[in-house]
Amino acid sequence: MPHTAAARTATRERDAGRYQRHRPEQTLLYRIVEEYYPAFTAHLAKQGSELPGYVQREFEDYLKCGRLEHGFLRVRCDTCHAEHLVAFSCKRRGFCPSCGARRMAESAALLVDEILPEQPVRQWVLSFPFPLRFLFASRPAIKGRVLGIVYRVIATHLVKKAGLTKTTAQTGAVTLIQRFGSALNLNIHFHMLFLDGVYVDQPEGSARFRWVKAPTSAELTQLARTLAQRIGRFLERQGWLERDAENSYLASDAVDDDPMTQLLGHSITYRIAVGPQAGRKVFTLQTLPASDPDDPFVDGLGKVSGFSLHAGVAAKAHERKKWNGCADTSVARRCRKSGCH
């Protein structure tokens, strides 16, 4: 038995640097989509509706992604004359694991190699209440305006915590808008990589970086409250949100009468959208980590009215590899260009 395990390990190590063709038809996700997508569209057709064109293209192109029968390139190495068939990819941004992973690796390498300075960075994650997730999914243009509010609130917090003003100090951030939660539910939230400090203008025209301490739970709660208030006022002024003495709710114009409305609502609230169990909540498993209630930095989390702001993950200037293996990805890309595998 040990000999067999050692042989498998040796085989994996030998094949690690070699090209292996992606075979999506062997994955569970592909088999599920291939089997049930036609039945799903037929179910909608019986109801006299259909998915938007961009959603249909996402599914149809995914089913062609990585399949040789839908087109390929023959790649030949000038050094060793080895040849491989490389199938065309869909290059979609929805749920294709292969194209998504490729885009993620390239984006991470770009951030580490060319954009993020050699300074400490902190990840801020902002989640929204269910109604706003629905609004952002159905009205994507609103997300950009809301992101501007979020950036200004956090940037102002960092500048003030450094004991400075916006006229003498600046910070910066890169935001990645995520659309899914861990349960593949629709959960639009912001992942923001903020500099963990500010740049201070110097008399000679240069700038010096000043590190800022991590936010406490009390500060995160106050920031979440500020964000909830400012985003709420903005949406109310734009006519997307209505309020009474006790509650806030989406305006009627924010809800469209199309098939996607029902699907979005069910996905956001963890419910089954179609079939005999439509409306039933999906069973999920969750674990709650132990925490010290006396620790002011516990979990790095602030919650107010459905808004959740997390800032518990940070990397120092010399910890570049901590960001999802970004530095390792960059090295791997360079190594693949330097030799034949």
CSV table of C-alpha atoms in Angstrom, one decimal:
chain,number,residue,atom,x,y,z
A,1,MET,CA,0.0,0.0,0.0
A,2,PRO,CA,2.8,2.6,0.8
A,3,HIS,CA,4.4,1.7,-2.5
A,4,THR,CA,1.2,2.5,-4.4
A,5,ALA,CA,0.8,5.8,-2.6
A,6,ALA,CA,4.4,6.7,-3.3
A,7,ALA,CA,3.9,5.8,-7.0
A,8,ARG,CA,0.8,8.1,-7.2
A,9,THR,CA,2.8,10.9,-5.6
A,10,ALA,CA,5.6,10.5,-8.0
A,11,THR,CA,3.2,10.5,-10.9
A,12,ARG,CA,1.6,13.8,-9.8
A,13,GLU,CA,5.0,15.4,-9.3
A,14,ARG,CA,6.1,14.3,-12.8
A,15,ASP,CA,2.9,15.6,-14.4
A,16,ALA,CA,2.7,18.8,-12.4
A,17,GLY,CA,4.6,20.8,-15.0
A,18,ARG,CA,3.1,19.2,-18.1
A,19,TYR,CA,0.2,20.5,-20.1
A,20,GLN,CA,-3.0,18.5,-19.4
A,21,ARG,CA,-6.1,19.3,-21.5
A,22,HIS,CA,-9.1,20.5,-19.6
A,23,ARG,CA,-12.0,18.1,-19.9
A,24,PRO,CA,-15.1,20.0,-18.7
A,25,GLU,CA,-17.4,17.1,-19.7
A,26,GLN,CA,-16.0,15.1,-16.9
A,27,THR,CA,-16.8,17.6,-14.2
A,28,LEU,CA,-20.0,17.5,-12.0
A,29,LEU,CA,-21.0,21.1,-12.9
A,30,TYR,CA,-20.8,20.5,-16.6
A,31,ARG,CA,-22.9,17.3,-16.3
A,32,ILE,CA,-25.5,19.1,-14.2
A,33,VAL,CA,-25.8,22.0,-16.7
A,34,GLU,CA,-25.8,19.7,-19.7
A,35,GLU,CA,-28.6,17.5,-18.2
A,36,TYR,CA,-30.9,20.1,-16.6
A,37,TYR,CA,-30.5,23.3,-18.6
A,38,PRO,CA,-32.7,22.1,-21.4
A,39,ALA,CA,-35.4,21.0,-18.9
A,40,PHE,CA,-35.1,24.4,-17.2
A,41,THR,CA,-35.6,26.4,-20.4
A,42,ALA,CA,-38.5,24.1,-21.4
A,43,HIS,CA,-40.1,24.7,-18.0
A,44,LEU,CA,-39.9,28.5,-18.6
A,45,ALA,CA,-41.3,28.1,-22.1
A,46,LYS,CA,-44.4,26.4,-20.7
A,47,GLN,CA,-45.0,29.4,-18.6
A,48,GLY,CA,-44.7,31.7,-21.7
A,49,SER,CA,-41.3,33.2,-20.7
A,50,GLU,CA,-37.7,32.8,-21.4
A,51,LEU,CA,-34.3,33.7,-20.0
A,52,PRO,CA,-32.6,37.0,-21.2
A,53,GLY,CA,-30.4,36.5,-24.2
A,54,TYR,CA,-27.2,37.2,-22.2
A,55,VAL,CA,-28.1,34.4,-19.7
A,56,GLN,CA,-28.8,32.0,-22.6
A,57,ARG,CA,-25.5,32.8,-24.2
A,58,GLU,CA,-23.7,32.2,-20.9
A,59,PHE,CA,-25.1,28.6,-20.6
A,60,GLU,CA,-24.7,27.8,-24.3
A,61,ASP,CA,-21.1,29.0,-24.5
A,62,TYR,CA,-20.2,27.2,-21.3
A,63,LEU,CA,-21.3,23.9,-22.8
A,64,LYS,CA,-18.9,24.5,-25.7
A,65,CYS,CA,-16.0,25.7,-23.6
A,66,GLY,CA,-13.0,23.3,-23.7
A,67,ARG,CA,-14.7,20.9,-26.1
A,68,LEU,CA,-12.5,20.0,-29.1
A,69,GLU,CA,-15.5,19.5,-31.4
A,70,HIS,CA,-16.3,23.2,-31.1
A,71,GLY,CA,-12.9,24.4,-32.3
A,72,PHE,CA,-9.3,24.1,-31.3
A,73,LEU,CA,-5.7,25.2,-32.0
A,74,ARG,CA,-2.8,22.8,-32.7
A,75,VAL,CA,0.1,24.1,-30.6
A,76,ARG,CA,3.7,22.9,-31.4
A,77,CYS,CA,6.8,23.6,-29.4
A,78,ASP,CA,9.8,24.7,-31.5
A,79,THR,CA,12.2,23.2,-29.1
A,80,CYS,CA,11.0,19.6,-28.4
A,81,HIS,CA,8.4,19.5,-31.3
A,82,ALA,CA,5.7,18.2,-28.9
A,83,GLU,CA,2.2,19.0,-30.1
A,84,HIS,CA,-1.1,19.6,-28.1
A,85,LEU,CA,-4.6,20.4,-29.1
A,86,VAL,CA,-6.0,23.4,-27.2
A,87,ALA,CA,-9.7,23.8,-27.3
A,88,PHE,CA,-11.3,27.2,-27.5
A,89,SER,CA,-12.6,28.7,-24.3
A,90,CYS,CA,-15.8,30.6,-23.8
A,91,LYS,CA,-14.2,33.5,-22.0
A,92,ARG,CA,-17.4,34.2,-20.2
A,93,ARG,CA,-17.6,35.9,-16.8
A,94,GLY,CA,-20.5,34.0,-15.3
A,95,PHE,CA,-19.8,30.6,-13.8
A,96,CYS,CA,-17.3,28.8,-16.0
A,97,PRO,CA,-14.7,27.5,-13.5
A,98,SER,CA,-11.9,27.3,-16.1
A,99,CYS,CA,-12.2,30.8,-17.5
A,100,GLY,CA,-13.0,32.3,-14.1
A,101,ALA,CA,-9.9,30.7,-12.6
A,102,ARG,CA,-7.7,31.9,-15.4
A,103,ARG,CA,-9.1,35.5,-15.2
A,104,MET,CA,-8.6,35.4,-11.4
A,105,ALA,CA,-5.0,34.3,-11.6
A,106,GLU,CA,-4.2,36.9,-14.2
A,107,SER,CA,-5.9,39.7,-12.3
A,108,ALA,CA,-4.1,38.7,-9.1
A,109,ALA,CA,-0.8,38.7,-10.8
A,110,LEU,CA,-1.5,42.1,-12.3
A,111,LEU,CA,-2.4,43.6,-8.9
A,112,VAL,CA,0.7,42.3,-7.2
A,113,ASP,CA,3.2,42.9,-10.1
A,114,GLU,CA,2.1,46.3,-11.4
A,115,ILE,CA,-0.6,48.0,-9.3
A,116,LEU,CA,-0.3,47.5,-5.5
A,117,PRO,CA,2.6,49.4,-4.0
A,118,GLU,CA,5.1,47.8,-1.6
A,119,GLN,CA,3.0,48.8,1.4
A,120,PRO,CA,0.7,47.0,3.9
A,121,VAL,CA,-2.7,46.2,2.5
A,122,ARG,CA,-6.0,45.3,4.3
A,123,GLN,CA,-9.0,43.6,2.8
A,124,TRP,CA,-12.4,45.2,3.6
A,125,VAL,CA,-15.5,43.2,2.8
A,126,LEU,CA,-18.9,44.8,2.7
A,127,SER,CA,-22.2,42.8,2.5
A,128,PHE,CA,-25.6,44.3,2.0
A,129,PRO,CA,-29.2,43.6,3.1
A,130,PHE,CA,-31.2,41.3,0.9
A,131,PRO,CA,-33.3,44.1,-0.8
A,132,LEU,CA,-30.1,45.9,-1.8
A,133,ARG,CA,-28.6,42.7,-3.2
A,134,PHE,CA,-31.7,42.4,-5.4
A,135,LEU,CA,-31.5,46.0,-6.4
A,136,PHE,CA,-27.8,45.8,-7.4
A,137,ALA,CA,-28.4,42.6,-9.4
A,138,SER,CA,-31.3,44.1,-11.3
A,139,ARG,CA,-29.9,47.6,-11.6
A,140,PRO,CA,-26.1,47.2,-12.1
A,141,ALA,CA,-25.4,50.9,-12.7
A,142,ILE,CA,-26.4,51.7,-9.2
A,143,LYS,CA,-23.5,49.7,-7.8
A,144,GLY,CA,-20.9,52.1,-9.2
A,145,ARG,CA,-22.5,55.1,-7.4
A,146,VAL,CA,-22.8,53.1,-4.1
A,147,LEU,CA,-19.2,52.0,-4.4
A,148,GLY,CA,-18.1,55.6,-4.6
A,149,ILE,CA,-19.9,56.3,-1.3
A,150,VAL,CA,-18.3,53.2,0.3
A,151,TYR,CA,-14.8,54.3,-0.8
A,152,ARG,CA,-15.2,57.8,0.5
A,153,VAL,CA,-16.4,56.6,3.9
A,154,ILE,CA,-13.5,54.2,4.5
A,155,ALA,CA,-10.9,56.5,3.0
A,156,THR,CA,-12.0,59.4,5.2
A,157,HIS,CA,-11.8,57.0,8.2
A,158,LEU,CA,-8.2,56.1,7.4
A,159,VAL,CA,-7.2,59.7,6.9
A,160,LYS,CA,-8.8,60.9,10.1
A,161,LYS,CA,-7.3,57.9,12.1
A,162,ALA,CA,-3.9,59.0,10.9
A,163,GLY,CA,-4.6,62.4,12.4
A,164,LEU,CA,-4.6,64.2,9.0
A,165,THR,CA,-7.1,65.7,6.6
A,166,LYS,CA,-8.0,64.9,3.0
A,167,THR,CA,-6.1,67.9,1.7
A,168,THR,CA,-2.8,66.6,3.1
A,169,ALA,CA,-3.2,62.8,2.9
A,170,GLN,CA,-4.6,60.2,0.4
A,171,THR,CA,-5.1,56.5,0.3
A,172,GLY,CA,-6.1,54.1,-2.4
A,173,ALA,CA,-8.1,50.9,-3.1
A,174,VAL,CA,-8.9,48.2,-5.7
A,175,THR,CA,-12.4,46.8,-5.5
A,176,LEU,CA,-13.6,43.4,-6.8
A,177,ILE,CA,-17.3,43.0,-6.9
A,178,GLN,CA,-18.3,39.5,-6.0
A,179,ARG,CA,-21.7,38.1,-7.0
A,180,PHE,CA,-22.0,34.8,-5.2
A,181,GLY,CA,-21.8,33.5,-1.6
A,182,SER,CA,-20.3,30.3,-0.4
A,183,ALA,CA,-23.6,28.5,-1.1
A,184,LEU,CA,-23.7,29.7,-4.7
A,185,ASN,CA,-26.5,32.1,-3.7
A,186,LEU,CA,-26.7,35.5,-5.3
A,187,ASN,CA,-24.9,37.7,-2.9
A,188,ILE,CA,-23.4,40.9,-4.4
A,189,HIS,CA,-20.8,42.2,-2.0
A,190,PHE,CA,-17.6,44.3,-2.3
A,191,HIS,CA,-14.1,43.0,-1.7
A,192,MET,CA,-11.8,46.0,-1.3
A,193,LEU,CA,-8.0,46.0,-1.1
A,194,PHE,CA,-7.2,49.2,0.8
A,195,LEU,CA,-3.8,50.5,1.6
A,196,ASP,CA,-3.4,50.0,5.3
A,197,GLY,CA,-2.6,53.6,5.8
A,198,VAL,CA,-2.2,56.9,3.9
A,199,TYR,CA,0.3,58.8,1.9
A,200,VAL,CA,1.2,62.1,3.4
A,201,ASP,CA,2.3,65.0,1.2
A,202,GLN,CA,5.8,66.3,1.9
A,203,PRO,CA,7.0,69.9,1.4
A,204,GLU,CA,9.5,68.9,-1.3
A,205,GLY,CA,6.7,67.3,-3.3
A,206,SER,CA,7.2,63.7,-2.4
A,207,ALA,CA,4.8,61.5,-0.4
A,208,ARG,CA,5.6,59.4,2.7
A,209,PHE,CA,3.5,56.4,3.8
A,210,ARG,CA,2.0,56.4,7.3
A,211,TRP,CA,0.6,53.1,8.6
A,212,VAL,CA,-2.8,53.1,10.4
A,213,LYS,CA,-3.8,50.7,13.2
A,214,ALA,CA,-6.4,48.0,12.4
A,215,PRO,CA,-10.0,49.0,13.0
A,216,THR,CA,-11.7,47.9,16.2
A,217,SER,CA,-15.1,46.2,16.2
A,218,ALA,CA,-16.6,49.4,17.6
A,219,GLU,CA,-15.1,51.4,14.7
A,220,LEU,CA,-16.4,48.9,12.1
A,221,THR,CA,-19.8,49.1,13.6
A,222,GLN,CA,-19.8,52.9,13.4
A,223,LEU,CA,-18.6,52.7,9.8
A,224,ALA,CA,-21.3,50.2,9.0
A,225,ARG,CA,-23.9,52.6,10.5
A,226,THR,CA,-22.5,55.5,8.5
A,227,LEU,CA,-22.6,53.4,5.3
A,228,ALA,CA,-26.2,52.3,6.0
A,229,GLN,CA,-27.3,55.9,6.5
A,230,ARG,CA,-25.5,57.4,3.5
A,231,ILE,CA,-26.4,54.6,1.1
A,232,GLY,CA,-30.0,54.7,2.3
A,233,ARG,CA,-30.3,58.5,1.8
A,234,PHE,CA,-28.7,58.2,-1.7
A,235,LEU,CA,-31.1,55.5,-2.8
A,236,GLU,CA,-34.1,57.4,-1.4
A,237,ARG,CA,-33.1,60.5,-3.3
A,238,GLN,CA,-32.8,58.5,-6.5
A,239,GLY,CA,-36.3,57.0,-6.0
A,240,TRP,CA,-35.2,53.4,-5.5
A,241,LEU,CA,-35.9,53.2,-1.8
A,242,GLU,CA,-39.0,54.3,0.2
A,243,ARG,CA,-39.3,54.7,3.9
A,244,ASP,CA,-42.1,54.9,6.5
A,245,ALA,CA,-41.9,55.4,10.3
A,246,GLU,CA,-40.6,51.8,10.9
A,247,ASN,CA,-39.3,50.2,7.7
A,248,SER,CA,-37.4,50.8,4.4
A,249,TYR,CA,-38.4,48.9,1.2
A,250,LEU,CA,-37.7,49.0,-2.5
A,251,ALA,CA,-39.8,51.3,-4.6
A,252,SER,CA,-42.2,49.6,-7.1
A,253,ASP,CA,-40.1,50.8,-10.0
A,254,ALA,CA,-37.1,48.7,-8.8
A,255,VAL,CA,-38.9,45.4,-9.4
A,256,ASP,CA,-39.3,44.2,-13.0
A,257,ASP,CA,-41.9,41.8,-14.2
A,258,ASP,CA,-39.7,39.2,-16.0
A,259,PRO,CA,-38.4,35.7,-15.3
A,260,MET,CA,-35.2,36.9,-13.8
A,261,THR,CA,-37.0,38.7,-11.0
A,262,GLN,CA,-38.3,35.5,-9.5
A,263,LEU,CA,-35.0,33.7,-10.0
A,264,LEU,CA,-33.0,36.5,-8.4
A,265,GLY,CA,-35.3,36.7,-5.4
A,266,HIS,CA,-35.2,33.0,-4.7
A,267,SER,CA,-31.4,32.8,-5.1
A,268,ILE,CA,-30.8,35.7,-2.7
A,269,THR,CA,-33.0,34.2,0.0
A,270,TYR,CA,-31.6,30.6,-0.3
A,271,ARG,CA,-34.9,29.2,-1.8
A,272,ILE,CA,-35.6,26.8,-4.6
A,273,ALA,CA,-36.9,28.7,-7.6
A,274,VAL,CA,-38.7,26.1,-9.8
A,275,GLY,CA,-40.1,22.6,-9.6
A,276,PRO,CA,-42.3,20.8,-7.1
A,277,GLN,CA,-40.3,22.2,-4.2
A,278,ALA,CA,-40.3,25.9,-5.4
A,279,GLY,CA,-40.2,28.3,-2.5
A,280,ARG,CA,-38.7,25.9,0.0
A,281,LYS,CA,-35.6,27.1,1.7
A,282,VAL,CA,-32.3,25.3,0.9
A,283,PHE,CA,-30.8,23.5,3.9
A,284,THR,CA,-27.3,24.8,4.7
A,285,LEU,CA,-24.6,23.9,7.2
A,286,GLN,CA,-22.7,26.6,9.0
A,287,THR,CA,-20.0,26.6,11.7
A,288,LEU,CA,-19.5,29.4,14.2
A,289,PRO,CA,-15.9,30.0,15.3
A,290,ALA,CA,-15.2,30.5,19.0
A,291,SER,CA,-14.4,34.1,19.9
A,292,ASP,CA,-13.4,36.2,22.9
A,293,PRO,CA,-16.0,38.8,23.7
A,294,ASP,CA,-13.5,40.9,25.5
A,295,ASP,CA,-11.2,41.2,22.5
A,296,PRO,CA,-11.8,44.7,20.8
A,297,PHE,CA,-10.6,43.3,17.5
A,298,VAL,CA,-12.7,40.1,17.6
A,299,ASP,CA,-13.5,38.9,14.1
A,300,GLY,CA,-12.9,42.4,12.7
A,301,LEU,CA,-16.7,42.7,12.0
A,302,GLY,CA,-19.3,45.3,12.3
A,303,LYS,CA,-23.0,44.7,11.6
A,304,VAL,CA,-25.8,47.3,11.3
A,305,SER,CA,-29.3,46.8,9.7
A,306,GLY,CA,-28.2,44.1,7.4
A,307,PHE,CA,-24.9,45.8,6.4
A,308,SER,CA,-21.8,43.7,7.4
A,309,LEU,CA,-18.3,45.2,7.3
A,310,HIS,CA,-15.3,42.9,7.8
A,311,ALA,CA,-11.7,44.0,7.9
A,312,GLY,CA,-9.9,41.2,9.8
A,313,VAL,CA,-7.5,40.1,7.0
A,314,ALA,CA,-4.3,42.1,6.3
A,315,ALA,CA,-0.9,41.7,4.8
A,316,LYS,CA,2.3,43.5,5.6
A,317,ALA,CA,4.5,44.9,2.9
A,318,HIS,CA,6.7,41.8,2.9
A,319,GLU,CA,3.8,39.4,2.9
A,320,ARG,CA,2.9,39.6,-0.8
A,321,LYS,CA,2.3,35.8,-1.1
A,322,LYS,CA,-0.5,36.1,1.5
A,323,TRP,CA,-2.9,37.5,-1.1
A,324,ASN,CA,-4.3,34.3,-2.6
A,325,GLY,CA,-0.9,33.1,-3.8
A,326,CYS,CA,-0.7,36.1,-6.1
A,327,ALA,CA,3.1,36.2,-6.1
A,328,ASP,CA,3.3,32.4,-6.6
A,329,THR,CA,1.0,32.9,-9.6
A,330,SER,CA,3.3,35.5,-11.1
A,331,VAL,CA,6.4,33.3,-10.7
A,332,ALA,CA,4.6,30.3,-12.3
A,333,ARG,CA,3.6,32.4,-15.3
A,334,ARG,CA,7.2,33.5,-15.8
A,335,CYS,CA,8.5,30.0,-15.4
A,336,ARG,CA,6.1,28.6,-18.0
A,337,LYS,CA,7.5,31.1,-20.5
A,338,SER,CA,11.1,30.1,-19.8
A,339,GLY,CA,11.0,26.4,-20.7
A,340,CYS,CA,9.1,23.6,-22.4
A,341,HIS,CA,6.7,21.6,-20.3
